[in-house]
PDB file of C-alpha atoms in Angstrom:
ATOM      1  CA  MET G   1     225.941 104.087 192.865  1.00  0.00           C
ATOM      2  CA  ILE G   2     222.952 103.247 193.331  1.00  0.00           C
ATOM      3  CA  HIS G   3     222.729 100.397 196.636  1.00  0.00           C
ATOM      4  CA  ARG G   4     218.448 100.287 195.665  1.00  0.00           C
ATOM      5  CA  ILE G   5     215.534 101.179 193.723  1.00  0.00           C
ATOM      6  CA  TYR G   6     212.471 100.193 196.292  1.00  0.00           C
ATOM      7  CA  SER G   7     208.899 100.925 196.621  1.00  0.00           C
ATOM      8  CA  ASP G   8     205.899 100.271 199.318  1.00  0.00           C
ATOM      9  CA  LEU G   9     203.661  99.295 196.601  1.00  0.00           C
ATOM     10  CA  PRO G  10     204.068  95.417 197.224  1.00  0.00           C
ATOM     11  CA  SER G  11     203.653  94.949 193.653  1.00  0.00           C
ATOM     12  CA  PHE G  12     207.161  96.455 193.232  1.00  0.00           C
ATOM     13  CA  LYS G  13     210.082  94.331 192.170  1.00  0.00           C
ATOM     14  CA  ASN G  14     212.690  95.577 194.338  1.00  0.00           C
ATOM     15  CA  ILE G  15     216.529  96.242 193.239  1.00  0.00           C
ATOM     16  CA  GLU G  16     219.559  95.561 195.067  1.00  0.00           C
ATOM     17  CA  LEU G  17     222.351  96.125 193.128  1.00  0.00           C
ATOM     18  CA  ARG G  18     226.246  95.582 194.414  1.00  0.00           C
ATOM     19  CA  SER G  19     229.410  97.120 193.319  1.00  0.00           C
ATOM     20  CA  GLY G  20     231.201  95.871 189.523  1.00  0.00           C
ATOM     21  CA  LEU G  21     228.292  95.349 187.105  1.00  0.00           C
ATOM     22  CA  ASN G  22     225.091  94.874 187.687  1.00  0.00           C
ATOM     23  CA  VAL G  23     222.639  93.473 184.972  1.00  0.00           C
ATOM     24  CA  LEU G  24     218.924  93.450 184.264  1.00  0.00           C
ATOM     25  CA  LEU G  25     216.972  90.257 182.833  1.00  0.00           C
ATOM     26  CA  ALA G  26     214.088  88.545 182.474  1.00  0.00           C
ATOM     27  CA  ASP G  27     213.670  85.084 182.469  1.00  0.00           C
ATOM     28  CA  ARG G  28     212.547  82.886 179.667  1.00  0.00           C
ATOM     29  CA  GLU G  29     210.323  79.947 180.199  1.00  0.00           C
ATOM     30  CA  GLU G  30     211.942  76.863 178.777  1.00  0.00           C
ATOM     31  CA  THR G  31     208.603  75.863 176.817  1.00  0.00           C
ATOM     32  CA  ALA G  32     208.032  79.893 175.126  1.00  0.00           C
ATOM     33  CA  THR G  33     208.272  80.085 171.931  1.00  0.00           C
ATOM     34  CA  ASP G  34     209.899  82.370 169.323  1.00  0.00           C
ATOM     35  CA  ARG G  35     207.103  84.575 169.584  1.00  0.00           C
ATOM     36  CA  GLN G  36     207.246  85.676 173.165  1.00  0.00           C
ATOM     37  CA  THR G  37     209.716  88.280 174.226  1.00  0.00           C
ATOM     38  CA  ARG G  38     210.864  88.958 177.295  1.00  0.00           C
ATOM     39  CA  ASN G  39     208.444  92.273 177.557  1.00  0.00           C
ATOM     40  CA  ARG G  40     206.697  93.628 180.770  1.00  0.00           C
ATOM     41  CA  ALA G  41     210.348  92.706 182.852  1.00  0.00           C
ATOM     42  CA  GLY G  42     210.300  96.047 184.488  1.00  0.00           C
ATOM     43  CA  LYS G  43     213.327  97.311 183.163  1.00  0.00           C
ATOM     44  CA  SER G  44     211.401 100.410 182.038  1.00  0.00           C
ATOM     45  CA  SER G  45     209.406 100.833 184.660  1.00  0.00           C
ATOM     46  CA  LEU G  46     212.988 100.477 186.801  1.00  0.00           C
ATOM     47  CA  VAL G  47     214.336 103.513 184.485  1.00  0.00           C
ATOM     48  CA  GLU G  48     211.539 105.354 184.989  1.00  0.00           C
ATOM     49  CA  THR G  49     211.467 105.022 188.633  1.00  0.00           C
ATOM     50  CA  ILE G  50     215.064 106.286 188.544  1.00  0.00           C
ATOM     51  CA  HIS G  51     213.812 109.298 187.281  1.00  0.00           C
ATOM     52  CA  PHE G  52     211.255 109.559 188.986  1.00  0.00           C
ATOM     53  CA  VAL G  53     213.849 110.190 192.448  1.00  0.00           C
ATOM     54  CA  MET G  54     216.080 111.875 190.811  1.00  0.00           C
ATOM     55  CA  GLY G  55     214.040 114.958 190.449  1.00  0.00           C
ATOM     56  CA  ALA G  56     212.178 114.549 186.668  1.00  0.00           C
ATOM     57  CA  ASN G  57     208.876 115.949 186.308  1.00  0.00           C
ATOM     58  CA  ALA G  58     205.749 114.405 187.291  1.00  0.00           C
ATOM     59  CA  GLY G  59     202.867 116.547 185.556  1.00  0.00           C
ATOM     60  CA  GLN G  60     199.010 115.107 185.026  1.00  0.00           C
ATOM     61  CA  ASP G  61     200.428 112.717 182.663  1.00  0.00           C
ATOM     62  CA  SER G  62     202.611 110.663 184.872  1.00  0.00           C
ATOM     63  CA  ILE G  63     202.716 107.410 185.901  1.00  0.00           C
ATOM     64  CA  PHE G  64     203.060 107.754 188.693  1.00  0.00           C
ATOM     65  CA  ARG G  65     200.135 110.494 189.016  1.00  0.00           C
ATOM     66  CA  ARG G  66     197.398 108.204 188.331  1.00  0.00           C
ATOM     67  CA  ALA G  67     195.146 107.257 190.496  1.00  0.00           C
ATOM     68  CA  GLU G  68     196.130 103.382 191.125  1.00  0.00           C
ATOM     69  CA  LEU G  69     200.095 104.848 192.369  1.00  0.00           C
ATOM     70  CA  GLN G  70     200.007 108.301 193.642  1.00  0.00           C
ATOM     71  CA  LYS G  71     199.848 106.733 197.506  1.00  0.00           C
ATOM     72  CA  TRP G  72     202.819 104.362 197.337  1.00  0.00           C
ATOM     73  CA  ARG G  73     206.376 106.182 198.104  1.00  0.00           C
ATOM     74  CA  PHE G  74     209.400 105.400 195.666  1.00  0.00           C
ATOM     75  CA  GLY G  75     213.127 105.418 196.654  1.00  0.00           C
ATOM     76  CA  ILE G  76     216.259 104.989 195.941  1.00  0.00           C
ATOM     77  CA  ASN G  77     219.268 104.560 197.886  1.00  0.00           C
ATOM     78  CA  PHE G  78     222.165 105.985 196.501  1.00  0.00           C
ATOM     79  CA  ASP G  79     225.632 107.195 197.341  1.00  0.00           C
ATOM     80  CA  LEU G  80     225.945 111.038 196.851  1.00  0.00           C
ATOM     81  CA  ALA G  81     228.810 112.831 197.846  1.00  0.00           C
ATOM     82  CA  GLY G  82     230.763 110.259 199.136  1.00  0.00           C
ATOM     83  CA  GLN G  83     227.999 109.973 201.878  1.00  0.00           C
ATOM     84  CA  ARG G  84     225.022 107.568 201.653  1.00  0.00           C
ATOM     85  CA  VAL G  85     221.491 109.227 200.687  1.00  0.00           C
ATOM     86  CA  VAL G  86     218.163 107.708 201.048  1.00  0.00           C
ATOM     87  CA  ALA G  87     214.852 109.633 198.982  1.00  0.00           C
ATOM     88  CA  GLU G  88     211.539 108.971 198.641  1.00  0.00           C
ATOM     89  CA  ARG G  89     208.997 110.548 196.820  1.00  0.00           C
ATOM     90  CA  SER G  90     205.594 109.705 196.010  1.00  0.00           C
ATOM     91  CA  GLY G  91     203.153 110.833 193.048  1.00  0.00           C
ATOM     92  CA  GLU G  92     200.416 112.380 196.060  1.00  0.00           C
ATOM     93  CA  HIS G  93     203.331 115.026 196.793  1.00  0.00           C
ATOM     94  CA  HIS G  94     205.455 114.974 193.898  1.00  0.00           C
ATOM     95  CA  GLY G  95     206.406 118.288 194.551  1.00  0.00           C
ATOM     96  CA  ARG G  96     208.664 116.584 197.506  1.00  0.00           C
ATOM     97  CA  PHE G  97     211.007 114.371 198.781  1.00  0.00           C
ATOM     98  CA  ILE G  98     211.539 112.924 201.492  1.00  0.00           C
ATOM     99  CA  ILE G  99     214.949 111.994 202.480  1.00  0.00           C
ATOM    100  CA  ARG G 100     215.307 109.694 205.214  1.00  0.00           C
ATOM    101  CA  ASP G 101     218.785 108.146 207.292  1.00  0.00           C
ATOM    102  CA  SER G 102     221.076 110.563 205.680  1.00  0.00           C
ATOM    103  CA  ASP G 103     223.299 113.010 206.617  1.00  0.00           C
ATOM    104  CA  THR G 104     222.667 116.263 204.999  1.00  0.00           C
ATOM    105  CA  SER G 105     224.878 118.562 206.896  1.00  0.00           C
ATOM    106  CA  SER G 106     226.908 120.118 204.771  1.00  0.00           C
ATOM    107  CA  TRP G 107     224.065 120.163 201.906  1.00  0.00           C
ATOM    108  CA  ALA G 108     223.177 124.210 201.006  1.00  0.00           C
ATOM    109  CA  VAL G 109     219.609 123.355 202.208  1.00  0.00           C
ATOM    110  CA  GLN G 110     218.197 121.193 204.783  1.00  0.00           C
ATOM    111  CA  PRO G 111     215.759 119.548 204.435  1.00  0.00           C
ATOM    112  CA  ALA G 112     212.631 120.509 206.261  1.00  0.00           C
ATOM    113  CA  SER G 113     209.894 118.505 208.343  1.00  0.00           C
ATOM    114  CA  ARG G 114     206.213 119.125 206.583  1.00  0.00           C
ATOM    115  CA  ARG G 115     202.559 118.524 207.930  1.00  0.00           C
ATOM    116  CA  GLY G 116     202.686 114.613 206.928  1.00  0.00           C
ATOM    117  CA  ILE G 117     205.673 114.034 205.310  1.00  0.00           C
ATOM    118  CA  GLY G 118     208.251 113.959 207.210  1.00  0.00           C
ATOM    119  CA  ASN G 119     211.778 115.380 206.805  1.00  0.00           C
ATOM    120  CA  SER G 120     211.209 116.236 203.160  1.00  0.00           C
ATOM    121  CA  LEU G 121     212.821 119.145 200.065  1.00  0.00           C
ATOM    122  CA  ALA G 122     211.250 121.059 197.364  1.00  0.00           C
ATOM    123  CA  LEU G 123     211.375 119.238 193.766  1.00  0.00           C
ATOM    124  CA  ASP G 124     213.692 122.579 192.750  1.00  0.00           C
ATOM    125  CA  ASP G 125     215.684 122.036 196.361  1.00  0.00           C
ATOM    126  CA  TRP G 126     216.731 118.014 195.443  1.00  0.00           C
ATOM    127  CA  ARG G 127     217.254 119.216 192.626  1.00  0.00           C
ATOM    128  CA  SER G 128     220.096 121.717 193.561  1.00  0.00           C
ATOM    129  CA  ILE G 129     221.262 119.071 195.635  1.00  0.00           C
ATOM    130  CA  LEU G 130     221.632 116.513 192.910  1.00  0.00           C
ATOM    131  CA  GLY G 131     223.595 119.521 191.097  1.00  0.00           C
ATOM    132  CA  GLU G 132     225.914 119.714 193.824  1.00  0.00           C
ATOM    133  CA  GLY G 133     226.788 116.476 194.943  1.00  0.00           C
ATOM    134  CA  PHE G 134     227.261 115.016 191.651  1.00  0.00           C
ATOM    135  CA  PHE G 135     228.177 117.873 189.106  1.00  0.00           C
ATOM    136  CA  LYS G 136     229.545 120.586 191.763  1.00  0.00           C
ATOM    137  CA  LEU G 137     227.055 122.999 190.583  1.00  0.00           C
ATOM    138  CA  PRO G 138     226.617 125.622 192.999  1.00  0.00           C
ATOM    139  CA  ALA G 139     223.349 125.398 194.873  1.00  0.00           C
ATOM    140  CA  ASN G 140     220.449 126.981 193.043  1.00  0.00           C
ATOM    141  CA  ASN G 141     220.151 130.220 193.507  1.00  0.00           C
ATOM    142  CA  ASP G 142     217.984 131.957 190.798  1.00  0.00           C
ATOM    143  CA  ARG G 143     219.874 135.749 190.934  1.00  0.00           C
ATOM    144  CA  GLU G 144     223.840 133.916 191.061  1.00  0.00           C
ATOM    145  CA  ARG G 145     222.329 131.494 187.883  1.00  0.00           C
ATOM    146  CA  GLU G 146     222.989 131.699 184.656  1.00  0.00           C
ATOM    147  CA  SER G 147     219.946 131.365 182.107  1.00  0.00           C
ATOM    148  CA  TYR G 148     222.702 128.667 180.256  1.00  0.00           C
ATOM    149  CA  SER G 149     223.997 127.638 183.448  1.00  0.00           C
ATOM    150  CA  PRO G 150     223.609 123.416 183.112  1.00  0.00           C
ATOM    151  CA  THR G 151     221.739 121.341 185.386  1.00  0.00           C
ATOM    152  CA  PHE G 152     221.434 118.129 187.260  1.00  0.00           C
ATOM    153  CA  ARG G 153     218.356 116.478 185.149  1.00  0.00           C
ATOM    154  CA  SER G 154     220.691 118.439 181.562  1.00  0.00           C
ATOM    155  CA  LEU G 155     223.515 116.689 182.806  1.00  0.00           C
TER     156      LEU G 155
END
């Protein structure tokens, strides 16, 4: 379960989720006309943020790598294999995932302290941890993995 999606970007609308069905709706003013839509409420941005912190590629064209956003961290607080995990990622360090306040003792790869980043994992290691935790995929080891094997991101 996802508990929280957040950012240290002041204009980001942090989202707190509860058990059960959570619905994200945009408010519509009573004075709005039929031509005024519910666009720009942040629904698509929320999905993009979830993809970003769950290991999506962040190439040069990624919104998170734009100058206006790259220094800000985006995070997720969720359950993984029965444990609460807090992970963050920024466009500036797009290949690293900061792991905060999480019990990682059962993980095949342990977060390591990195210059100015804190306890973090590389992109491939993060995807491997997610694959193992969500789908019981074997830990990332290229010598053992067949080219046709599913990955966390493909599932």
